PDB file of C-alpha atoms in Angstrom:
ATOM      1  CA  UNK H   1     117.772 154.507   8.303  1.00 31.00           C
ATOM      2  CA  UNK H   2     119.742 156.072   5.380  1.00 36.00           C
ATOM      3  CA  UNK H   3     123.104 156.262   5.420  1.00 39.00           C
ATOM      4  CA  UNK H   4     125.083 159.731   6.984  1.00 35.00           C
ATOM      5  CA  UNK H   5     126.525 159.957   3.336  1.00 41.00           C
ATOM      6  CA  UNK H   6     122.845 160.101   2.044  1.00 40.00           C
ATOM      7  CA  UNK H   7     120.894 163.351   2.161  1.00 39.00           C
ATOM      8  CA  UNK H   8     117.186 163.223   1.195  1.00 41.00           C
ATOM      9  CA  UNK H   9     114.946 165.895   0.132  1.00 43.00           C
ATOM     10  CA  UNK H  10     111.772 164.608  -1.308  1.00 43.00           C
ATOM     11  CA  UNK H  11     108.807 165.941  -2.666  1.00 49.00           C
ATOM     12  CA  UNK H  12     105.590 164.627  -5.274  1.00 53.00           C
ATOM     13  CA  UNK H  13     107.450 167.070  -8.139  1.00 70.00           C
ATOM     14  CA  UNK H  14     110.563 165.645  -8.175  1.00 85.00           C
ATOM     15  CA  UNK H  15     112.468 163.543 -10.660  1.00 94.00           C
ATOM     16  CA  UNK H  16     112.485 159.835  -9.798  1.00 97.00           C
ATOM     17  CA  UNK H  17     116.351 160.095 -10.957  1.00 97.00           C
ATOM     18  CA  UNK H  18     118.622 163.344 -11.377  1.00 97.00           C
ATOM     19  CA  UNK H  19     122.248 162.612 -12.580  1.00 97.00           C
ATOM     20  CA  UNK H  20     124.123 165.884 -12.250  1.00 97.00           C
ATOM     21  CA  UNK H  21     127.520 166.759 -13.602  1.00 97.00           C
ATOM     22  CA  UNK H  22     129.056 162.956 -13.570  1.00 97.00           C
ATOM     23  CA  UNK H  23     132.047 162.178 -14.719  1.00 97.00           C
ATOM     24  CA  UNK H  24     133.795 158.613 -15.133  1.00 97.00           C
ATOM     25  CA  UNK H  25     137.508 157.924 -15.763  1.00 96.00           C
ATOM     26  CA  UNK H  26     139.344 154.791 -16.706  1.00 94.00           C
ATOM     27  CA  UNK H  27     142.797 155.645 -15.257  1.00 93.00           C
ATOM     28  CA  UNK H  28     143.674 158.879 -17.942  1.00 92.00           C
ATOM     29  CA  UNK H  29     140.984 158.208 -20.546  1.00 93.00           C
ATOM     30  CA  UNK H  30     137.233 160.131 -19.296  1.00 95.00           C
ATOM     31  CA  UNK H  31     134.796 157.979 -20.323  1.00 96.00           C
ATOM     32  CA  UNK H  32     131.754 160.815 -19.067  1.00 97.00           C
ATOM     33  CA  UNK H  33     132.120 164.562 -19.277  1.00 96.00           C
ATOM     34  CA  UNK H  34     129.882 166.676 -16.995  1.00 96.00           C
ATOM     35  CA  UNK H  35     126.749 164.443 -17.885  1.00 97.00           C
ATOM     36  CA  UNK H  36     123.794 165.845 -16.344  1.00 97.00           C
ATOM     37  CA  UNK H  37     119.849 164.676 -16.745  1.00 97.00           C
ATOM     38  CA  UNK H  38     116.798 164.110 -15.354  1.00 97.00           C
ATOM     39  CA  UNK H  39     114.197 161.320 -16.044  1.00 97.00           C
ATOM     40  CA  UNK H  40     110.052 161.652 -14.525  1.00 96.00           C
ATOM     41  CA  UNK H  41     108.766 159.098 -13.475  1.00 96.00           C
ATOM     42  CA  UNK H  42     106.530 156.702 -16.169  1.00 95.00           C
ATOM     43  CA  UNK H  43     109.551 158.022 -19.120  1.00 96.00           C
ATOM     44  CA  UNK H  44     111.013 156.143 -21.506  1.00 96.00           C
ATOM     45  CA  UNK H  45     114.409 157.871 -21.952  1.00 97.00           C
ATOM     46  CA  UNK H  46     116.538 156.350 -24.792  1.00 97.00           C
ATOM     47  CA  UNK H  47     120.336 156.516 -24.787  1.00 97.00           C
ATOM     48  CA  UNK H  48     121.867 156.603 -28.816  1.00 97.00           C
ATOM     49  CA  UNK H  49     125.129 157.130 -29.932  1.00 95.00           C
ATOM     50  CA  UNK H  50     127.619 155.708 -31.718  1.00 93.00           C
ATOM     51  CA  UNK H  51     130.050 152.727 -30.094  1.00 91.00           C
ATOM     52  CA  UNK H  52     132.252 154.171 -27.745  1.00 91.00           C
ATOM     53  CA  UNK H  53     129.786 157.269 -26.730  1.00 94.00           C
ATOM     54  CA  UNK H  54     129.473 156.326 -23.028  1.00 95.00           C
ATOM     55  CA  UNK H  55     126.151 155.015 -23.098  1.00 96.00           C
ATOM     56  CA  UNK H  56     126.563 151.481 -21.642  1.00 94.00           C
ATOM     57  CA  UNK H  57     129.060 153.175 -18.761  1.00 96.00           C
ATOM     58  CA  UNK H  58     126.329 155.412 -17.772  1.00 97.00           C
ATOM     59  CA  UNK H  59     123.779 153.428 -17.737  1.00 95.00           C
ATOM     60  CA  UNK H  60     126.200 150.496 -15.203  1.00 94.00           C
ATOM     61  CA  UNK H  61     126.616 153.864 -13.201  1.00 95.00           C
ATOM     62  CA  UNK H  62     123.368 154.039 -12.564  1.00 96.00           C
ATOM     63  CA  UNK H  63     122.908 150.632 -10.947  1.00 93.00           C
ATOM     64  CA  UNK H  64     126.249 151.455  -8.677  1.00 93.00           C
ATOM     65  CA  UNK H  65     128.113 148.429 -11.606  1.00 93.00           C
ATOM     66  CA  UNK H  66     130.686 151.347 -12.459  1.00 94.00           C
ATOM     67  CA  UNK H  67     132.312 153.759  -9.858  1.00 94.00           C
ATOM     68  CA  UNK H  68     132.190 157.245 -10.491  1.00 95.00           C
ATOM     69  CA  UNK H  69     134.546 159.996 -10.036  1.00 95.00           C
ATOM     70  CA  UNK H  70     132.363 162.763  -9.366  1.00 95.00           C
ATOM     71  CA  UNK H  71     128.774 164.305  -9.350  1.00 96.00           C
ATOM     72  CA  UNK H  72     126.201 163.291  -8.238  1.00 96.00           C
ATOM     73  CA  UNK H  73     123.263 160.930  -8.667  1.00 96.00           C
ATOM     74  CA  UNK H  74     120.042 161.396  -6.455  1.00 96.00           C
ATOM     75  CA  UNK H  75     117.206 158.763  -6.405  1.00 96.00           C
ATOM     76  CA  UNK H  76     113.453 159.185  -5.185  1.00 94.00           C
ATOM     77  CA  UNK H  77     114.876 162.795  -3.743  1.00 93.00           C
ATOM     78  CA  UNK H  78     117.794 160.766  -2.409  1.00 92.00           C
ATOM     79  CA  UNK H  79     121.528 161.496  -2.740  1.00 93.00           C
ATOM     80  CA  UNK H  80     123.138 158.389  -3.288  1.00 93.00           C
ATOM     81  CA  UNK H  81     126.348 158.066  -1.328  1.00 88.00           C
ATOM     82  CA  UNK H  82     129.589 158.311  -4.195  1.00 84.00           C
ATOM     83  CA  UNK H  83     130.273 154.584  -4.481  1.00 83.00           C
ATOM     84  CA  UNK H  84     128.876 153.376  -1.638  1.00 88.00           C
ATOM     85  CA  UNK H  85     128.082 149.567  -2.520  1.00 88.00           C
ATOM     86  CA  UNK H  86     126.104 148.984   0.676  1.00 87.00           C
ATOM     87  CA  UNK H  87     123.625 151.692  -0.493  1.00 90.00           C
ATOM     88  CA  UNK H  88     123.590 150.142  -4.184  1.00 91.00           C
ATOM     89  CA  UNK H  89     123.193 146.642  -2.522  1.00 87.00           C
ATOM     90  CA  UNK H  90     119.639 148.511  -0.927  1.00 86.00           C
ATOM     91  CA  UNK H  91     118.799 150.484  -4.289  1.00 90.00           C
ATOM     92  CA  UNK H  92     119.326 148.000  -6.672  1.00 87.00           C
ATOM     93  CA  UNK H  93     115.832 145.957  -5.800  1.00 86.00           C
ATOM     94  CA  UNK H  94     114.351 149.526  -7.263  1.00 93.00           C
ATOM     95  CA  UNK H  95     116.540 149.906  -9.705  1.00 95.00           C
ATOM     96  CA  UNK H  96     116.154 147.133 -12.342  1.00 93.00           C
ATOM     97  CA  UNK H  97     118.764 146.301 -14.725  1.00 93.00           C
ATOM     98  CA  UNK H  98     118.581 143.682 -17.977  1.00 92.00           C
ATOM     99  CA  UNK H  99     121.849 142.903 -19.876  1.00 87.00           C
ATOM    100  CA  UNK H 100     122.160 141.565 -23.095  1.00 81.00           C
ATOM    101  CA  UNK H 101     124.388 138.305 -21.725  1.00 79.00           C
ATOM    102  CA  UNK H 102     120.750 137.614 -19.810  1.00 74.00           C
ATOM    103  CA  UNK H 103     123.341 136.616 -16.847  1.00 83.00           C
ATOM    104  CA  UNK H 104     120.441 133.717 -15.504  1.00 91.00           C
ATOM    105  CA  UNK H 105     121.497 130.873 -12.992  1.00 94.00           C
ATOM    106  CA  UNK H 106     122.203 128.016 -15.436  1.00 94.00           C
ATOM    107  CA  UNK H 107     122.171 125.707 -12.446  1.00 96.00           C
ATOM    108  CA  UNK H 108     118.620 127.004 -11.909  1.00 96.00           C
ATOM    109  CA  UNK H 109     115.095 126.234 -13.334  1.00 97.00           C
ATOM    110  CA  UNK H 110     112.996 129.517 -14.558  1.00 97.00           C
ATOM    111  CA  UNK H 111     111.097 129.394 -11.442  1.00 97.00           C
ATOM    112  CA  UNK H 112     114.067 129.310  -9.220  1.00 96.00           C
ATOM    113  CA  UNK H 113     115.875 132.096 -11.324  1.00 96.00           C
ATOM    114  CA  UNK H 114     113.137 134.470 -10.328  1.00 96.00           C
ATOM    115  CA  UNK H 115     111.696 133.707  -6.794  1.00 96.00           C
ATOM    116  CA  UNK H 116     115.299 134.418  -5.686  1.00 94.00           C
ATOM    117  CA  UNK H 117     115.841 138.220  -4.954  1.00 93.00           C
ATOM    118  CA  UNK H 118     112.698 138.418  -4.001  1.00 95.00           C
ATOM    119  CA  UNK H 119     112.333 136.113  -1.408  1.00 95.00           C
ATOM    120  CA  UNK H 120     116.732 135.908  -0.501  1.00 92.00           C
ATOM    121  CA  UNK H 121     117.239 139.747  -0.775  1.00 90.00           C
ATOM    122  CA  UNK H 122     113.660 141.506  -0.005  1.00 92.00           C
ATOM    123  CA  UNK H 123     112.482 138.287   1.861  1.00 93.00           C
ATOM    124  CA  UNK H 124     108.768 138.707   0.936  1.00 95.00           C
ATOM    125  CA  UNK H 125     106.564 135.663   1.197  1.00 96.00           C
ATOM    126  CA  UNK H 126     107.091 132.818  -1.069  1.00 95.00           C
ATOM    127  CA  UNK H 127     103.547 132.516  -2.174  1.00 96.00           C
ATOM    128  CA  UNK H 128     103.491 135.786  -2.659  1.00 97.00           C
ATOM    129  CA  UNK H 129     106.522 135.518  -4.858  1.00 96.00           C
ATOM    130  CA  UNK H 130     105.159 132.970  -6.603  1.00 96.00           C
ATOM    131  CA  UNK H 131     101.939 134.390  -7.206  1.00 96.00           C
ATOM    132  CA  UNK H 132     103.686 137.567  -9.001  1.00 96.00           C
ATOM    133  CA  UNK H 133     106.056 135.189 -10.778  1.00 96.00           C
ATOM    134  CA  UNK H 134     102.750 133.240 -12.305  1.00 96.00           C
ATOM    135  CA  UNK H 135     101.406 136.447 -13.321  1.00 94.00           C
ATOM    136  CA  UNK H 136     104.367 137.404 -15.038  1.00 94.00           C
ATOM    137  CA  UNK H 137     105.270 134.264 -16.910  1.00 95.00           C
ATOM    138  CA  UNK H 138     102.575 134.223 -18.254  1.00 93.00           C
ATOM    139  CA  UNK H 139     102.444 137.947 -19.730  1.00 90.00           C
ATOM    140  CA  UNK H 140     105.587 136.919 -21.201  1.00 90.00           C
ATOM    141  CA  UNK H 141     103.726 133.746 -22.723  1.00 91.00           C
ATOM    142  CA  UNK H 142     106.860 131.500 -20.821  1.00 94.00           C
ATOM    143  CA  UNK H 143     104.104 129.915 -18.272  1.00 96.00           C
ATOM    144  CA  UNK H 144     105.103 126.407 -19.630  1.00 96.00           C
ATOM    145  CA  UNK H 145     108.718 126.882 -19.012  1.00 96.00           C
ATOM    146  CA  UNK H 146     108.752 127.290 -15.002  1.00 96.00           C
ATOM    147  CA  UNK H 147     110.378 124.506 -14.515  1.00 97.00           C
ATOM    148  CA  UNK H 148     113.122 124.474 -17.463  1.00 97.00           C
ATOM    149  CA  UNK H 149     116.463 125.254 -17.339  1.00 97.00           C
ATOM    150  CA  UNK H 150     118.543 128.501 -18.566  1.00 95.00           C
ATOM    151  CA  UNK H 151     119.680 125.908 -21.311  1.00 95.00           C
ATOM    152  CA  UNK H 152     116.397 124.757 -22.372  1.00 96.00           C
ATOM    153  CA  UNK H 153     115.255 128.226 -23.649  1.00 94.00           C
ATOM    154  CA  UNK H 154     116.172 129.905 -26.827  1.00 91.00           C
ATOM    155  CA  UNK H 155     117.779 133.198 -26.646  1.00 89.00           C
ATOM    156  CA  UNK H 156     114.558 135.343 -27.021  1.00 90.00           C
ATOM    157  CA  UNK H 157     113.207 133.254 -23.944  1.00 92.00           C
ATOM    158  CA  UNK H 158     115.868 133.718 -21.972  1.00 92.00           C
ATOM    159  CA  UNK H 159     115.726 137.572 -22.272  1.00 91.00           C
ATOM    160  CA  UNK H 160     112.430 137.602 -21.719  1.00 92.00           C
ATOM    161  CA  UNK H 161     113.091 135.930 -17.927  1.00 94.00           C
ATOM    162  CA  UNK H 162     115.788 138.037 -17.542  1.00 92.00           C
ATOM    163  CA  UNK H 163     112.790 140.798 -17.944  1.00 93.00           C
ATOM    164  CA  UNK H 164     110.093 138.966 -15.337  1.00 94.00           C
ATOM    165  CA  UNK H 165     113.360 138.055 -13.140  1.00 94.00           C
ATOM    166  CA  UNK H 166     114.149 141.951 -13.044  1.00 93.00           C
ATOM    167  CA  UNK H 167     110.182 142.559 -12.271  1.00 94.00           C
ATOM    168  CA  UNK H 168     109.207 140.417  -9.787  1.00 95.00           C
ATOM    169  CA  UNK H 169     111.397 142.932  -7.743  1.00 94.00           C
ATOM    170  CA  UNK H 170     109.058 145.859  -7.811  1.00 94.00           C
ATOM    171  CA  UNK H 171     111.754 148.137  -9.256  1.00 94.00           C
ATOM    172  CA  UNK H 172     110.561 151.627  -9.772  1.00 95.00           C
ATOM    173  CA  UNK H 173     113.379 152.026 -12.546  1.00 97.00           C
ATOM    174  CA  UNK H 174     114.001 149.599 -15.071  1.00 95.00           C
ATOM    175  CA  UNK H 175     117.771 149.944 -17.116  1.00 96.00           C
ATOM    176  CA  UNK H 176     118.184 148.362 -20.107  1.00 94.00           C
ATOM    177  CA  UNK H 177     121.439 148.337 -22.164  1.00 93.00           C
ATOM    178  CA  UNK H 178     121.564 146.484 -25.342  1.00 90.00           C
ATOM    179  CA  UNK H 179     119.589 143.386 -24.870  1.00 89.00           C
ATOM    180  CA  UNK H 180     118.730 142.554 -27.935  1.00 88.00           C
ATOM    181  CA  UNK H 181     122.618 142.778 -29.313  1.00 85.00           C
ATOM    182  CA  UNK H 182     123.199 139.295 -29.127  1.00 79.00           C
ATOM    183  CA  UNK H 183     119.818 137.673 -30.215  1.00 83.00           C
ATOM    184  CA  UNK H 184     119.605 135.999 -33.438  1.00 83.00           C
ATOM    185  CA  UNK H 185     117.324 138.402 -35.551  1.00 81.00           C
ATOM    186  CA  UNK H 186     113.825 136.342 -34.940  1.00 78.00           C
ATOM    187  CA  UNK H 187     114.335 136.716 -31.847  1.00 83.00           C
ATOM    188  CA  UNK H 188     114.560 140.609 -31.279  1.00 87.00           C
ATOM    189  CA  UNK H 189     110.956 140.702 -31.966  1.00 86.00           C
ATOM    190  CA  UNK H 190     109.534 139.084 -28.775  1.00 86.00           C
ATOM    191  CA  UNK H 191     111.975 141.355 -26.368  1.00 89.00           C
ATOM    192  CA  UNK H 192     110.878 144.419 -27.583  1.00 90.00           C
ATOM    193  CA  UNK H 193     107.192 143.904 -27.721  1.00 90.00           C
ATOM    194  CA  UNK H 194     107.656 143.223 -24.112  1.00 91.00           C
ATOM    195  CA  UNK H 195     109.631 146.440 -23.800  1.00 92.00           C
ATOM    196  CA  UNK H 196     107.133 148.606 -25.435  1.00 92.00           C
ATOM    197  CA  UNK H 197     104.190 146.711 -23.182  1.00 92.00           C
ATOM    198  CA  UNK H 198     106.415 148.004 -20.434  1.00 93.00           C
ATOM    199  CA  UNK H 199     106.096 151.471 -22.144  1.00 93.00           C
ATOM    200  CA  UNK H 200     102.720 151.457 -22.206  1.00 91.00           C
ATOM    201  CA  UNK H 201     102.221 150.606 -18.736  1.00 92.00           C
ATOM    202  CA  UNK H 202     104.244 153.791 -18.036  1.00 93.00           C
ATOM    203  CA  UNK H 203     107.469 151.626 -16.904  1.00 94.00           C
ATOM    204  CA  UNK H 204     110.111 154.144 -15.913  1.00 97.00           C
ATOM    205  CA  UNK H 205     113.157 153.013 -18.036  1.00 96.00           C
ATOM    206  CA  UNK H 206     116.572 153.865 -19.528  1.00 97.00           C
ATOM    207  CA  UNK H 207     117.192 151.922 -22.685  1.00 96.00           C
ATOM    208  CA  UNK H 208     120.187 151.358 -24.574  1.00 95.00           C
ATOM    209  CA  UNK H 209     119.741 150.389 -27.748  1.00 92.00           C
ATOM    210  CA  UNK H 210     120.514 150.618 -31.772  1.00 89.00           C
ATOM    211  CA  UNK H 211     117.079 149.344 -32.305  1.00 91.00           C
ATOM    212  CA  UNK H 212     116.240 152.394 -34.172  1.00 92.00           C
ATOM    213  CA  UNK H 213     112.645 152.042 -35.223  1.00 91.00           C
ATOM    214  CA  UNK H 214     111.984 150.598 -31.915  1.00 92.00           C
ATOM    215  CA  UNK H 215     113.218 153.578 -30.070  1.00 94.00           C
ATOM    216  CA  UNK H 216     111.317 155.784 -32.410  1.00 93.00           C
ATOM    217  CA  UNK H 217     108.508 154.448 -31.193  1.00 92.00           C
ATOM    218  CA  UNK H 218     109.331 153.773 -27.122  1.00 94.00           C
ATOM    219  CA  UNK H 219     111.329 157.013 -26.428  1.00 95.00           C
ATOM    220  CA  UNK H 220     109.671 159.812 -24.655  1.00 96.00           C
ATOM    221  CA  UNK H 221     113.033 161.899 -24.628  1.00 97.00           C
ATOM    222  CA  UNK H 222     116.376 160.756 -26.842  1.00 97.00           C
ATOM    223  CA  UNK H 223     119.886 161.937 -25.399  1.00 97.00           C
ATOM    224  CA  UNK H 224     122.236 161.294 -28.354  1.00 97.00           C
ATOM    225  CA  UNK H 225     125.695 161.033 -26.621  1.00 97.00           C
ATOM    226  CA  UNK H 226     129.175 160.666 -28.442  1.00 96.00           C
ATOM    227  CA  UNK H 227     132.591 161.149 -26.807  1.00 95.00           C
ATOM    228  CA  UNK H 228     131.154 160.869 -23.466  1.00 96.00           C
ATOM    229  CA  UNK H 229     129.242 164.223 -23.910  1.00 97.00           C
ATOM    230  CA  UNK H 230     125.447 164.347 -24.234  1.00 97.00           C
ATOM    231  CA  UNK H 231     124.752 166.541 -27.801  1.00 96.00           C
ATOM    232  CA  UNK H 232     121.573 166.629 -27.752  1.00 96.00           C
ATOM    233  CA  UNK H 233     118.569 165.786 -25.866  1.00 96.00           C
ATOM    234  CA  UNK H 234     114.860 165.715 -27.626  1.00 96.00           C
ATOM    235  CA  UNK H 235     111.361 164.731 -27.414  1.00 96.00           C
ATOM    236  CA  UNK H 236     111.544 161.524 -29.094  1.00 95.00           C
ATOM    237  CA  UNK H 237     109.168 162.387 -32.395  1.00 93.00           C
ATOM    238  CA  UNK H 238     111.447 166.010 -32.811  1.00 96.00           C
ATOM    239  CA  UNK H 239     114.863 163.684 -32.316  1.00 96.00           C
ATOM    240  CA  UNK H 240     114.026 161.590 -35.192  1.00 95.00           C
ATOM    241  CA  UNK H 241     112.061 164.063 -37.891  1.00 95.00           C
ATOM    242  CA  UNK H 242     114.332 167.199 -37.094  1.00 95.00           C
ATOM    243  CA  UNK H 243     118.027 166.205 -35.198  1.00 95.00           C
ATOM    244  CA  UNK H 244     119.742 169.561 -34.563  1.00 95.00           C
ATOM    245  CA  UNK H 245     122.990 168.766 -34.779  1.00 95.00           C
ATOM    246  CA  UNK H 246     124.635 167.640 -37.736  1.00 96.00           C
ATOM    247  CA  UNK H 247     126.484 164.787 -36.169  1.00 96.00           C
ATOM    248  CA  UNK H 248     123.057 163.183 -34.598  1.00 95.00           C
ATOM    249  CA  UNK H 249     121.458 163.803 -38.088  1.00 95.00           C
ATOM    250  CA  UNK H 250     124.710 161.647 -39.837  1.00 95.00           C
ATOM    251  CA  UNK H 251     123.822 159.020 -37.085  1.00 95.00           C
ATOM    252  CA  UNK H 252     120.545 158.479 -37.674  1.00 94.00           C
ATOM    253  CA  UNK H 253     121.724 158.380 -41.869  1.00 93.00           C
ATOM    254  CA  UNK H 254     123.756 155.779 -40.973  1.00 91.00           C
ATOM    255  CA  UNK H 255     121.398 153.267 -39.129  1.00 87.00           C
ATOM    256  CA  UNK H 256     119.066 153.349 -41.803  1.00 79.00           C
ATOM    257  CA  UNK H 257     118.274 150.411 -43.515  1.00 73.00           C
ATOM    258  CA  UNK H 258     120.107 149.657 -46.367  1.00 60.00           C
ATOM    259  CA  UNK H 259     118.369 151.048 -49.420  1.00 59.00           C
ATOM    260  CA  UNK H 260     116.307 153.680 -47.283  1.00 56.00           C
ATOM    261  CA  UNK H 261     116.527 156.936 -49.120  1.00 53.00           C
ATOM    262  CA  UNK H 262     117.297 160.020 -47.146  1.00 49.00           C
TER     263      UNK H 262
END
């Protein structure tokens, strides 16, 4: 039974997420101005800005991490309840999230790491938890470390169960902000081939990121966002070959590697 706050409409042409007209404060200082979008379901939307832009806020907004102070933000056809963290306590097993600080139970092997929400919070079967979790590991080429600790893993590892952990829930959305940003650079490599395997399996997600050629090649739709305000919003290939604005166009200038020519 949804909650009296929550007022559903659903139908097959709908969004699986609609964010309209949010806005996010820290006491004075607005963090998000009027920020309205849409994302279908199986698309890759990519959040770019600069540092600052807003991008990491939203995307904890829309996991229920980061109160809001208006709009609205409607789910499967679903208008989630304003700050309502027993309705994000329900969503958040469909809504996925990966961090770049991997935030994994160091007190807890691989295995243990992942059967957890799924059998604690959805309380599905433990074989059949287990089952999943097999499958996944070994996707992710990890099979051998099931029984190893957070500590055990290298920082590319460690992501990558962060990933599965996220997975074995079922979510319909998967959020991403920044998880690469604190990986030595060998170790970018492995996350985002799993990201873009995600992609391909037409994975709903939101990624953060300032993995440029990686987004180029992920993003569906790119909402460049500075000053809390979305600028523009593209089809990826038009974002990167022809930026309308001149301020996304001196972004993308300046994440070019260095020696690139313009």
């Amino acid at each position: 039974m949804a909650d009296s706050e929550e007022v559903s409409v659903s139908n097959d042409s709908e969004p699986l997420l609609s964010v309209r007209h949010l806005r996010k404060s820290y006491g004075d200082h607005e963090v998000l101005k009027d920020v309205s979008f849409d994302v279908k379901r199986g698309q890759v939307l990519v959040l770019l800005g600069p540092s600052g832009s807003g991008k990491s806020t939203l995307i904890r907004c829309l996991n229920g991490l980061e109160t809001i102070q208006g709009g609205e933000i409607w789910f499967k056809g679903q208008k989630i309840a304003n700050n309502s963290e027993k309705t994000w306590r329900k969503l958040r097993a469909e809504i996925g999230m990966v961090f770049q600080s991997y935030d994994l139970f160091p007190n807890l092997t691989v295995a243990k790491n992942i059967e957890l929400g799924p059998t604690k919070v959805q309380k599905r079967p433990k074989a059949e938890v287990a089952k999943q979790m097999d499958q996944l590991l070994a996707d992710v080429q990890l099979t051998e470390y099931k029984n190893s600790y957070p500590r055990e893993l290298s920082g590319g590892q460690k992501q990558r169960i962060a990933v599965v952990r996220a997975l074995a829930m079922n979510p319909e959305l998967m959020l991403f902000d920044e998880v690469t940003a604190s990986l030595d650079p060998e170790m970018v490599r492995e996350v985002l081939e799993l990201m873009l395997r995600l992609a391909k399996r037409h994975m709903t997600m939101i990624v953060v990121t300032h993995e440029m050629e990686f987004a180029r090649r992920v993003a569906d739709t790119v909402m460049f966002l500075e000053n809390g305000v979305i600028l523009e919003r593209q089809p990826g290939d038009e974002f990167f070959t022809n930026p309308k604005t001149d301020r996304a166009r001196n972004f993308l200038e300046s994440m070019a590697p260095v020696g690139d020519e313009a």
